[in-house]
Each structure stands twice: as structure tokens, then as C-alpha cells.
Amino acid sequence: STAALAPQICVVGSGPAGFYTAQHLLKHHRLAQVDIYEKLPVPFGLVRFGVAPDHPEVKNVINTFTQTAHSDRCSYYGNVTIGKDVTVKELQRAYHAVVLSYGAEDNRILGIPGENLSGVYSARAFVGWYNGLPENRDLKPDLSSETAVVMGQGNVALDVARVLLSPLDILRKTDITEGSLAAIACSKVKRVWLVGRRGPLQVAFTIKELREMINLPGTRPLLDPADFTGLGDVIKDVPRPRKRLTELMVKSALEKPGEREASRWASATKEWGLKFRCSPLEVLPAADGKQARGIRMAVTRLEGSGESARAVPTGEVEELECGLILSSIGYRSLPLDSSIPFDSKLGIIPNSLGRVQGAPGLYCSGWVKRGPTGVIITTMNDSFDTAQSVLEDLQSGLLKLSNSKEGFKSVRSILHSRGVHPVTFSDWEKIDAAEVARGKLAGKPREKLVDPREMLQLIGH
Ligand code: FAD
């Protein structure tokens, strides 16, 4: 009978979405086999390659993911790029259900002249660089200018500013790569502006990250009192998190600092500030025509209020001198192959509760399902929802269980015929142990391997 057949399910991507989807499926179906495919040799997506090195507590979710990977009914296959090494169609032939949770591999661009000048980087590449993402390991960002501008006012923008301004003693104890630590040690950057098109009531960062910035040793905030005067009345009616966040900005900008803070600010050698109502127009080239020397911005005013307020140019223009510009205006998902529905305007796979529209047996979770916003907990909840949809479809008979789906057995022969060697979870554990051992020598939690060839060599591939 089909009742005893184990559903073969696979998940594409080993970030939080992939792991939380797998966890929920394994927990609530006692026979399901879940295979996780990952294009990099190493797992965990943005938990490893996005989350800031000085936020080790956020990375504790890796313990839960590791438990999931240790289940008898879960397998991890790294070093396999879906869409290139194996197609989604091939996965669908091998599995009863395929869950796409491959995240957001690209970033939104500013779309202004000069964006390609040297000294201009996406925050995504910069974050990838300091976190050891193989594709960004050779970024070599130019840190020779005193002023950096981050376009964007979200948590990623604050991460980037914090890493640029943190005392080396703090960074040295994190899992930041040795190459980027060495570069930051020689950095001339001492001022970071975080620029937003709208006002203080529209910033996208959260209070914990702001507080961290305000308390960052060796730095002082540059907040223009004029930006914050009179906000007290407006925020009475806004939701509590926004209210508390705004109150903290208002306090820092308008109130006299306490004695300790005042002396810390007075002796600070670095500074960071928030610049509002400025929309980028052009990156200005230096005399050599190659290097960025500043950014020209349109001064804006707000039309409407609250979250939906729009920035409209006033006609005034402002220029800011800076040799380092990081655009932090959002990540972006890409379609995996043309056979899968994709909404390129929203940058997501169109779905209802994780069921990909018009594609039975195909599901999605995480950033590629919702868009690239939200913390790990948000991603966890939406991944549980998707897993629930799969379970319901199994129960209702919408997903027909048959012997003909062999799961990894058939994918293995496809990979073999194409010369692709998957990395297993125990392979990863060898890489992990090597990284931790290397880190120990330097007094860090780990020293990441940044070259996939070195990773593969270590496990004898
Ligand atoms: P991802 O984590 O991106 O995982 C996708 C995985 O799919 C990756 O491993 C990728 O390599 C793989 N993949 C891509 N394409 C393919 C393919 N073709 N075949 C196989 N595999 C593929 N949240 C917090 O709660 N706290 C924080 O401090 C925090 N900091 C952040 C800092 C940054 C810079 C960023 C960008 C995000 C941060 N977040 C943080 C948010 C959190 O990282 C996301 O909510 C979460 O990672 C999204 O999960 P995901 O699985 O959808 O995507």
C-alpha cells in the first residue's frame, strides 16, 4: 500500500528557509526523507555569509540546523548548484515535492551614473567580503578615504557602518576573515554617513542595532537636531517599536549626553551620522575619471506620512565628498530557470502559502517566497507555513506517493554523469573542525576557509 511509502522531498538552499522547512517536515511526518541541496560546499546561507561577525549569538541557530542535518531522514548535498548541475525538472522527476528556498543572490542597484566607478560597492558584496563568501573574497574594497557613504538606512547598512568603525580589538575576536581584518586595520575611514531618501520616521533599522551603534566605543553620532525637533508629538500614534526607535534617535540628537557618554564622544576619533531626505543622482568621478570622489544627491521632501510617505525631489541638490560608497538598498532574488513562475517586479516566486502558482509539487520558502526582508525568525515562521502546505498536500492525496520517485538515488547518477561531487554534512563537519582549529590559534571562534578549492581539498574531493 502507499501508506508505508516514504515521501521523498528536497529543499533547494541551506539557509534558514531550507533548514527550517526540513525541520518542520521531519518533525511532523514520521517517514519523510528530506534532502537539502546547496550550491556552496558549506551550509547555512546568510547565517554564515550575511549575519555580522560581531553578532555571534544570532548564529546559534546553526546548532538547531545541525541537529536537523543529523536526522537519519535528512541528507545534505553541498557543492550542487540547482539550475546548473541539476535542473528543477530533474528534481521534480526524482522527488514527490521540491521546495525552492534559495534566497536572494543579487542586489538592487542605484541605477545612477558613476555607479561603476571604483570605490563604489554593493553592501551585499562588502558583507560577503568580510564574511568570507567565496565570490567576494577578492573584492579588495578601497578603504583609503576618510569619509564613507552608505546609501540605505536598514540593519544591513548599520552592520556595514559598524564593521567599518569598530575598534580592531572587537573585530579581532570575531569570525571576520583574516584578509578583511588586515584590510580594515589599514583603513582610513573615520566617518560614515548613512543616507536615506526619506526621514527619521521611515528608517528601516531596528532599535537594537541603533543602540549598538550609539554605544560603539571610539565613535560619536552626528545627528542634526533639526531633523528630530518636533517629532515628539508625531510619534504618539505610531506603533510601539517605531515609537521607541524614534525616541532613541530624538534623545541622542536633542538631549545633553550623560557625563560618561559626553566624555566618550569628546575623545572619539571616529563618527557616524544619519542623513535624511537625500536621493542619489550621480557618483562623481575624481580627476582620473576612474575613482569615485563624491556623490550628488537630490534633496527631497516627504509627500504623505508614515510608512507610505513618498520622497519627492525639491529641485535642490547636495554634494557629499567621499571615496567609498556602499549601496545598501536591498537584496534581490533571481529566477532559477525559465520553466518556473517568477514575478520579476516583486522579485519573488508567486505562491500561495508556499505553493508555487500553477506548479503542483513545487513549493517555496524564505526570501525567495516573501522578498528579501525580515529576520531569521520571520523566515522560520514562513518556512513552517510552507512545510505545513506540503504536509497537507501529502495528506489530502494531492501529492501522489509512488515508488517511481527515487529521491537522491536518481540524482546521484545524474551528478555522477556530470562530474559533480556533492559535499555531505560530515564533510562539512570536517571543514568546520578545521576552521575552528585555525581560529583557535588566532583567538577567534573560527577562521573561515574562503576558497572552495581549499574546502574541497580538505575533504579529499
Ligand atoms: P539565505 O540565507 O540566503 O539562504 C539561501 C541559500 O541558498 C544559500 O546558502 C545559497 O547559497 C543557496 N543557493 C542559492 N542558489 C542556489 C542554487 N541555485 N542551488 C542550490 N543552492 C542555492 N537576521 C537576523 O535574524 N539577525 C541578523 O543579525 C541578521 N543579519 C543579516 C545581515 C545581512 C547582511 C543580511 C543580508 C541578512 C541578515 N538577516 C539577519 C536576515 C536573515 O539572514 C534572513 O532572514 C535569512 O537568511 C533568509 O533565509 P533564506 O534561507 O531565505 O536565504
Coordinates of C-alpha atoms and ligand atoms in Angstrom, one line a residue:
S1 CA 0.0 0.0 0.0
T2 CA 1.1 3.6 -0.5
A3 CA 0.6 4.3 3.3
A4 CA 4.0 3.0 4.1
L5 CA 5.8 4.8 1.4
A6 CA 8.2 7.5 2.5
P7 CA 7.7 10.8 0.7
Q8 CA 10.9 11.9 -1.0
I9 CA 11.2 15.7 -0.5
C10 CA 14.0 18.0 -1.4
V11 CA 14.9 21.5 -0.5
V12 CA 17.0 23.9 -2.6
G13 CA 19.2 26.1 -0.5
S14 CA 20.6 25.5 3.0
G15 CA 19.9 28.9 4.6
P16 CA 17.4 29.3 7.4
A17 CA 14.5 28.7 5.0
G18 CA 15.9 25.4 3.8
F19 CA 16.7 24.1 7.2
Y20 CA 13.5 25.3 8.9
T21 CA 11.4 23.8 6.2
A22 CA 13.3 20.5 6.5
Q23 CA 13.0 20.6 10.3
H24 CA 9.2 21.0 10.2
L25 CA 8.7 18.3 7.6
L26 CA 10.8 15.8 9.6
K27 CA 9.1 16.6 12.8
H28 CA 5.6 16.2 11.6
H29 CA 5.9 13.3 9.1
R30 CA 7.5 10.2 10.6
L31 CA 8.6 8.8 7.2
A32 CA 9.5 11.8 5.1
Q33 CA 13.0 11.8 3.7
V34 CA 14.3 15.4 3.2
D35 CA 17.4 16.1 1.1
I36 CA 18.9 19.6 1.2
Y37 CA 20.8 20.8 -1.9
E38 CA 23.3 23.7 -1.6
K39 CA 25.4 25.3 -4.3
L40 CA 28.3 26.2 -1.9
P41 CA 30.3 23.4 -0.3
V42 CA 29.3 24.9 3.1
P43 CA 25.8 25.3 4.6
F44 CA 23.7 27.9 6.4
G45 CA 23.4 30.7 3.8
L46 CA 23.2 34.2 5.2
V47 CA 23.7 32.9 8.8
R48 CA 27.3 32.3 7.8
F49 CA 27.7 34.8 5.0
G50 CA 25.3 37.7 6.0
V51 CA 25.0 38.0 9.8
A52 CA 27.6 40.3 11.1
P53 CA 30.7 38.8 12.6
D54 CA 30.2 40.6 15.9
H55 CA 26.7 39.1 16.3
P56 CA 27.8 35.5 17.3
E57 CA 24.6 34.9 19.3
V58 CA 22.5 35.2 16.1
K59 CA 24.5 32.3 14.7
N60 CA 23.4 30.0 17.4
V61 CA 20.6 28.8 15.1
I62 CA 23.3 26.8 13.5
N63 CA 23.0 24.3 16.4
T64 CA 19.4 23.7 15.6
F65 CA 20.2 23.3 11.9
T66 CA 23.0 20.8 12.7
Q67 CA 20.5 18.7 14.7
T68 CA 18.2 18.7 11.7
A69 CA 21.0 17.6 9.5
H70 CA 21.9 14.8 11.9
S71 CA 18.4 13.2 11.5
D72 CA 18.5 9.8 9.8
R73 CA 16.0 11.0 7.3
C74 CA 17.8 14.2 6.3
S75 CA 20.8 14.5 3.9
Y76 CA 22.8 17.5 2.9
Y77 CA 24.4 17.8 -0.5
G78 CA 26.6 20.8 -0.9
N79 CA 28.5 21.9 -3.9
V80 CA 25.5 21.2 -6.1
T81 CA 24.0 24.2 -8.0
I82 CA 20.4 23.6 -8.9
G83 CA 19.7 25.1 -12.3
K84 CA 23.2 24.2 -13.5
D85 CA 24.3 20.8 -12.2
V86 CA 20.7 19.5 -11.9
T87 CA 17.6 21.2 -13.2
V88 CA 14.4 21.7 -11.2
K89 CA 12.6 19.5 -13.7
E90 CA 15.1 16.7 -12.9
L91 CA 14.5 17.2 -9.2
Q92 CA 10.7 17.0 -9.8
R93 CA 11.2 13.7 -11.5
A94 CA 13.1 12.4 -8.6
Y95 CA 11.1 13.8 -5.7
H96 CA 7.4 13.9 -4.7
A97 CA 7.9 17.6 -3.6
V98 CA 10.5 20.2 -4.3
V99 CA 10.9 23.3 -2.1
L100 CA 12.8 26.2 -3.5
S101 CA 14.5 28.2 -0.7
Y102 CA 17.5 29.6 -2.5
G103 CA 17.3 33.1 -1.0
A104 CA 18.3 36.3 -2.8
E105 CA 21.5 36.1 -4.7
D106 CA 21.6 39.6 -6.2
N107 CA 21.1 43.1 -5.0
R108 CA 19.1 46.1 -6.2
I109 CA 21.2 48.7 -7.9
L110 CA 21.1 52.5 -7.5
G111 CA 20.8 52.9 -11.3
I112 CA 22.7 56.2 -11.4
P113 CA 25.7 57.4 -13.5
G114 CA 29.0 56.6 -11.9
E115 CA 27.8 53.6 -10.1
N116 CA 30.6 51.5 -11.7
L117 CA 33.4 53.8 -10.6
S118 CA 36.0 52.3 -8.4
G119 CA 35.2 52.9 -4.7
V120 CA 31.5 52.0 -5.2
Y121 CA 30.3 48.6 -4.0
S122 CA 27.1 46.9 -3.1
A123 CA 26.7 46.3 0.6
R124 CA 26.0 42.7 -0.4
A125 CA 29.5 42.3 -1.9
F126 CA 31.1 44.2 1.0
V127 CA 29.3 41.9 3.6
G128 CA 30.2 38.9 1.5
W129 CA 33.8 40.0 1.6
Y130 CA 34.2 40.4 5.3
N131 CA 32.2 37.2 5.9
G132 CA 34.3 35.1 3.5
L133 CA 31.7 34.5 0.8
P134 CA 33.8 32.8 -1.9
E135 CA 32.6 35.0 -4.8
N136 CA 33.5 38.2 -2.9
R137 CA 36.8 37.1 -1.3
D138 CA 38.8 39.2 -3.7
L139 CA 36.8 42.4 -3.5
K140 CA 39.6 44.5 -2.0
P141 CA 37.5 47.5 -1.2
D142 CA 39.2 50.8 -1.3
L143 CA 39.3 52.0 2.3
S144 CA 41.7 54.9 1.7
S145 CA 39.2 57.7 2.1
E146 CA 38.2 59.3 5.3
T147 CA 34.5 59.5 4.5
A148 CA 32.3 56.6 3.5
V149 CA 28.7 56.9 2.5
V150 CA 26.2 54.1 2.9
M151 CA 23.1 54.5 0.8
G152 CA 20.3 53.0 2.8
Q153 CA 19.1 53.0 6.4
G154 CA 18.4 49.4 7.2
N155 CA 20.1 46.9 9.5
V156 CA 22.5 45.8 6.8
A157 CA 23.5 49.5 6.4
L158 CA 24.2 49.6 10.2
D159 CA 26.1 46.3 10.1
V160 CA 28.4 47.7 7.4
A161 CA 28.9 51.0 9.2
R162 CA 29.7 49.2 12.5
V163 CA 32.2 46.9 10.8
L164 CA 33.9 49.9 9.2
L165 CA 34.1 51.8 12.5
S166 CA 34.5 49.1 15.2
P167 CA 37.7 49.1 17.2
L168 CA 40.0 46.3 15.9
D169 CA 40.1 44.7 19.3
I170 CA 36.4 43.9 19.0
L171 CA 36.6 42.7 15.4
R172 CA 39.7 40.6 16.1
K173 CA 37.8 38.3 18.4
T174 CA 35.1 37.6 15.8
D175 CA 35.0 35.2 12.9
I176 CA 35.7 38.0 10.4
T177 CA 38.1 36.7 7.8
E178 CA 41.8 37.4 8.4
G179 CA 42.1 39.1 4.9
S180 CA 39.4 41.6 5.7
L181 CA 40.6 42.2 9.2
A182 CA 44.0 43.1 7.8
A183 CA 42.4 45.5 5.3
I184 CA 40.3 47.1 7.9
A185 CA 43.3 47.5 10.1
C186 CA 44.8 49.8 7.5
S187 CA 41.5 51.6 6.8
K188 CA 41.5 55.4 6.7
V189 CA 37.7 55.6 7.1
K190 CA 36.8 57.6 10.1
R191 CA 33.3 58.9 9.2
V192 CA 30.3 57.0 7.9
W193 CA 27.1 58.7 6.7
L194 CA 24.0 56.6 6.4
V195 CA 21.8 58.2 3.8
G196 CA 18.1 57.8 3.4
R197 CA 15.7 59.2 0.8
R198 CA 13.0 59.8 3.5
G199 CA 13.0 61.0 7.0
P200 CA 13.7 59.7 10.6
L201 CA 10.2 58.2 10.8
Q202 CA 10.9 55.9 7.8
V203 CA 14.3 54.4 8.8
A204 CA 14.3 50.6 8.3
F205 CA 16.8 49.6 11.0
T206 CA 15.7 48.4 14.4
I207 CA 16.4 49.7 17.9
K208 CA 18.9 47.0 19.0
E209 CA 21.1 47.8 16.0
L210 CA 20.8 51.6 16.6
R211 CA 21.6 51.3 20.2
E212 CA 24.7 49.2 19.4
M213 CA 25.8 52.0 17.0
I214 CA 25.2 54.7 19.6
N215 CA 27.3 52.7 22.1
L216 CA 30.1 51.8 19.7
P217 CA 33.4 52.5 21.5
G218 CA 35.6 55.2 19.9
T219 CA 32.8 56.7 17.9
R220 CA 30.3 59.6 18.3
P221 CA 27.0 60.1 16.5
L222 CA 26.4 63.0 14.1
L223 CA 22.7 63.8 14.3
D224 CA 21.3 67.1 13.2
P225 CA 18.9 68.4 15.9
A226 CA 16.8 70.0 13.1
D227 CA 15.9 66.5 11.8
F228 CA 14.4 65.5 15.1
T229 CA 12.8 68.6 16.5
G230 CA 9.1 68.3 16.9
L231 CA 9.0 64.6 16.3
G232 CA 7.8 64.0 19.9
D233 CA 4.2 64.9 19.0
V234 CA 4.1 63.0 15.8
I235 CA 5.2 59.7 17.3
K236 CA 2.4 59.5 19.9
D237 CA 0.3 57.5 17.5
V238 CA 2.8 55.3 15.8
P239 CA 3.3 51.6 16.6
R240 CA 5.4 50.9 19.7
P241 CA 8.6 49.6 18.1
R242 CA 8.8 52.6 15.8
K243 CA 7.9 54.9 18.7
R244 CA 10.8 53.6 20.9
L245 CA 13.2 53.6 18.0
T246 CA 12.3 57.3 17.2
E247 CA 12.6 58.2 20.9
L248 CA 16.1 56.8 21.0
M249 CA 17.1 58.9 18.0
V250 CA 15.5 62.0 19.4
K251 CA 17.2 61.5 22.8
S252 CA 20.6 61.1 21.2
A253 CA 20.1 64.1 18.9
L254 CA 18.5 66.6 21.3
E255 CA 19.3 65.7 24.9
K256 CA 22.5 66.6 26.6
P257 CA 24.5 63.3 27.0
G258 CA 25.4 62.0 30.4
E259 CA 28.8 62.5 31.7
R260 CA 30.3 59.2 30.6
E261 CA 28.8 59.5 27.2
A262 CA 29.9 63.1 26.8
S263 CA 33.5 62.2 27.6
R264 CA 33.4 59.2 25.3
W265 CA 32.0 61.3 22.5
A266 CA 34.6 64.0 23.1
S267 CA 37.5 61.6 22.9
A268 CA 36.1 59.6 19.9
T269 CA 38.2 59.5 16.8
K270 CA 35.5 58.2 14.5
E271 CA 32.0 59.3 13.8
W272 CA 28.8 58.2 12.1
G273 CA 25.7 60.1 11.1
L274 CA 22.3 59.8 9.6
K275 CA 21.5 62.0 6.6
F276 CA 17.8 62.2 5.6
R277 CA 15.8 63.3 2.6
C278 CA 18.6 62.8 0.1
S279 CA 18.2 60.7 -3.1
P280 CA 21.3 59.7 -5.1
L281 CA 21.7 61.3 -8.5
E282 CA 25.2 60.6 -9.6
V283 CA 28.5 59.3 -8.3
L284 CA 31.1 62.0 -9.1
P285 CA 34.4 60.9 -10.7
A286 CA 37.8 62.1 -9.5
A287 CA 40.1 63.8 -11.9
D288 CA 41.3 60.4 -13.2
G289 CA 37.8 59.6 -14.3
K290 CA 38.0 56.2 -12.6
Q291 CA 37.8 56.8 -8.9
A292 CA 34.7 58.0 -7.0
R293 CA 35.2 61.3 -5.2
G294 CA 31.7 62.0 -4.0
I295 CA 28.0 61.7 -4.5
R296 CA 25.5 64.2 -5.8
M297 CA 22.1 63.9 -4.3
A298 CA 18.6 65.4 -4.8
V299 CA 17.2 66.9 -1.7
T300 CA 13.7 65.6 -1.2
R301 CA 10.6 66.4 0.8
L302 CA 8.0 63.9 2.0
E303 CA 4.6 63.6 0.5
G304 CA 2.2 61.8 2.8
S305 CA 3.3 60.5 6.1
G306 CA 4.2 57.3 8.0
E307 CA 5.5 54.2 6.3
S308 CA 3.9 55.0 2.9
A309 CA 5.4 58.6 2.7
R310 CA 7.0 59.3 -0.7
A311 CA 10.2 61.2 -1.3
V312 CA 9.8 63.9 -3.9
P313 CA 12.8 66.0 -5.2
T314 CA 12.6 69.6 -4.2
G315 CA 14.9 70.7 -7.0
E316 CA 17.8 71.4 -4.6
V317 CA 21.0 69.4 -4.9
E318 CA 23.6 68.5 -2.4
E319 CA 27.1 67.0 -2.8
L320 CA 29.0 64.9 -0.3
E321 CA 32.6 64.2 -0.7
C322 CA 33.5 60.5 -0.1
G323 CA 35.8 58.0 -1.7
L324 CA 33.8 54.9 -0.5
I325 CA 30.2 54.4 -1.4
L326 CA 28.2 51.3 -0.4
S327 CA 24.8 50.9 -1.7
S328 CA 22.6 49.1 0.8
I329 CA 19.1 49.4 -0.8
G330 CA 18.2 45.7 -0.7
Y331 CA 18.9 42.2 -1.9
R332 CA 17.1 40.7 -4.9
S333 CA 16.1 37.1 -5.8
L334 CA 16.6 35.8 -9.3
P335 CA 14.7 33.2 -11.3
L336 CA 16.3 29.8 -11.3
D337 CA 15.2 28.7 -14.7
S338 CA 12.6 29.9 -17.2
S339 CA 10.3 26.9 -16.5
I340 CA 9.5 28.2 -13.0
P341 CA 7.0 31.1 -12.5
F342 CA 8.8 34.2 -11.3
D343 CA 7.4 37.7 -10.6
S344 CA 10.4 39.8 -11.6
K345 CA 8.7 43.0 -10.4
L346 CA 8.4 41.8 -6.8
G347 CA 11.4 39.5 -7.2
I348 CA 9.6 36.5 -5.7
I349 CA 8.2 33.2 -6.9
P350 CA 4.4 33.8 -7.0
N351 CA 2.8 31.4 -4.4
S352 CA 0.0 30.9 -2.0
L353 CA 1.1 29.7 1.4
G354 CA 4.3 28.4 -0.2
R355 CA 2.6 26.5 -3.1
V356 CA 4.1 27.8 -6.3
Q357 CA 1.3 29.1 -8.5
G358 CA 0.5 26.7 -11.4
A359 CA 3.2 24.2 -10.5
P360 CA 1.8 21.3 -8.4
G361 CA 4.5 19.6 -6.3
L362 CA 6.7 22.7 -6.3
Y363 CA 6.9 24.9 -3.2
C364 CA 9.0 27.9 -1.9
S365 CA 10.1 29.4 1.4
G366 CA 12.2 32.2 2.8
W367 CA 13.4 35.3 0.9
V368 CA 12.5 33.9 -2.5
K369 CA 9.0 33.4 -1.3
R370 CA 8.5 36.6 0.7
G371 CA 11.1 39.0 -0.7
P372 CA 14.4 39.9 0.9
T373 CA 13.2 41.4 4.2
G374 CA 12.8 40.1 7.7
V375 CA 14.9 38.4 10.3
I376 CA 15.6 34.7 10.8
I377 CA 12.5 34.3 13.0
T378 CA 10.3 35.7 10.2
T379 CA 12.0 33.2 7.8
M380 CA 11.4 30.4 10.3
N381 CA 7.7 31.1 10.5
D382 CA 7.1 31.3 6.8
S383 CA 9.2 28.1 6.3
F384 CA 7.0 26.3 8.8
D385 CA 3.9 27.5 6.8
T386 CA 5.4 26.1 3.6
A387 CA 6.2 22.8 5.2
Q388 CA 2.6 22.7 6.5
S389 CA 1.3 23.1 3.0
V390 CA 3.5 20.2 1.8
L391 CA 2.2 18.1 4.7
E392 CA -1.4 19.0 3.9
D393 CA -0.9 18.1 0.2
L394 CA 0.5 14.8 1.2
Q395 CA -2.4 14.1 3.5
S396 CA -5.0 15.2 1.0
G397 CA -3.5 13.0 -1.7
L398 CA -2.7 16.0 -3.9
L399 CA 0.9 14.7 -3.8
K400 CA 0.7 11.2 -5.0
L401 CA 3.2 8.9 -3.5
S402 CA 4.6 6.4 -5.9
N403 CA 7.6 4.0 -5.9
S404 CA 8.9 5.6 -9.1
K405 CA 10.4 8.6 -7.2
E406 CA 13.8 7.5 -6.0
G407 CA 15.0 10.7 -4.5
F408 CA 18.7 11.1 -4.3
K409 CA 19.3 7.7 -5.8
S410 CA 18.4 9.1 -9.2
V411 CA 20.0 12.5 -8.6
R412 CA 23.2 10.7 -7.7
S413 CA 23.6 9.2 -11.1
I414 CA 22.8 12.5 -12.8
L415 CA 25.5 14.2 -10.7
H416 CA 28.0 11.4 -11.4
S417 CA 27.4 11.5 -15.1
R418 CA 28.1 15.3 -15.0
G419 CA 31.2 15.0 -12.8
V420 CA 29.7 16.8 -9.8
H421 CA 30.9 15.7 -6.4
P422 CA 28.5 16.6 -3.6
V423 CA 29.7 17.5 -0.2
T424 CA 28.0 15.7 2.7
F425 CA 27.2 17.0 6.1
S426 CA 30.0 15.0 7.6
D427 CA 32.4 16.5 5.0
W428 CA 31.2 19.9 6.2
E429 CA 31.9 18.9 9.8
K430 CA 35.5 18.3 8.8
I431 CA 35.7 21.7 7.2
D432 CA 34.0 23.2 10.3
A433 CA 36.6 21.5 12.6
A434 CA 39.5 22.8 10.5
E435 CA 38.1 26.3 10.6
V436 CA 37.6 26.2 14.4
A437 CA 41.1 24.8 14.9
R438 CA 42.6 27.6 12.7
G439 CA 40.6 30.2 14.6
K440 CA 41.8 28.9 18.0
L441 CA 45.3 29.8 17.1
A442 CA 44.2 33.4 16.4
G443 CA 41.8 33.6 19.4
K444 CA 38.7 33.7 17.2
P445 CA 35.7 31.4 17.1
R446 CA 36.8 30.2 13.6
E447 CA 39.0 31.2 10.7
K448 CA 36.8 30.6 7.7
L449 CA 38.1 29.0 4.6
V450 CA 37.3 31.4 1.7
D451 CA 38.4 29.3 -1.2
P452 CA 36.1 26.5 -2.3
R453 CA 39.0 24.6 -3.8
E454 CA 40.7 24.6 -0.4
M455 CA 37.5 23.3 1.2
L456 CA 37.2 20.5 -1.3
Q457 CA 40.9 19.6 -1.0
L458 CA 40.5 19.4 2.8
I459 CA 37.8 16.7 2.4
G460 CA 39.7 14.9 -0.3
H461 CA 37.5 15.7 -3.3
Ligands
FAD1 P1 19.6 32.5 2.5 O1 20.1 32.6 3.9 O2 20.3 33.4 1.5 O3 19.9 31.0 2.0 C1 19.8 30.6 0.7 C2 20.8 29.5 0.4 O4 20.5 29.0 -0.9 C3 22.2 30.0 0.3 O5 23.0 29.1 1.1 C4 22.6 29.9 -1.1 O6 24.0 29.6 -1.3 C5 21.7 28.8 -1.6 N1 21.5 28.8 -3.1 C6 21.3 29.9 -3.9 N2 21.1 29.5 -5.1 C7 21.2 28.1 -5.2 C8 21.1 27.2 -6.2 N3 20.9 27.5 -7.5 N4 21.2 25.9 -5.9 C9 21.5 25.5 -4.6 N5 21.6 26.4 -3.6 C10 21.4 27.7 -3.8 N6 18.5 38.1 10.5 C11 18.6 38.0 11.9 O7 17.7 37.5 12.5 N7 19.6 38.6 12.6 C12 20.7 39.2 12.0 O8 21.6 39.7 12.6 C13 20.6 39.3 10.5 N8 21.7 39.9 9.9 C14 21.6 39.9 8.5 C15 22.7 40.5 7.8 C16 22.7 40.6 6.4 C17 23.8 41.3 5.7 C18 21.6 40.0 5.7 C19 21.6 40.1 4.2 C20 20.5 39.4 6.4 C21 20.5 39.4 7.8 N9 19.5 38.7 8.5 C22 19.5 38.7 9.8 C23 18.3 38.1 7.8 C24 18.5 36.6 7.5 O9 19.8 36.4 7.1 C25 17.4 36.1 6.5 O10 16.1 36.3 7.1 C26 17.6 34.7 6.1 O11 18.9 34.3 5.9 C27 16.8 34.3 4.8 O12 16.9 32.9 4.7 P2 16.8 32.2 3.3 O13 17.1 30.8 3.6 O14 15.6 32.6 2.5 O15 18.1 32.8 2.4

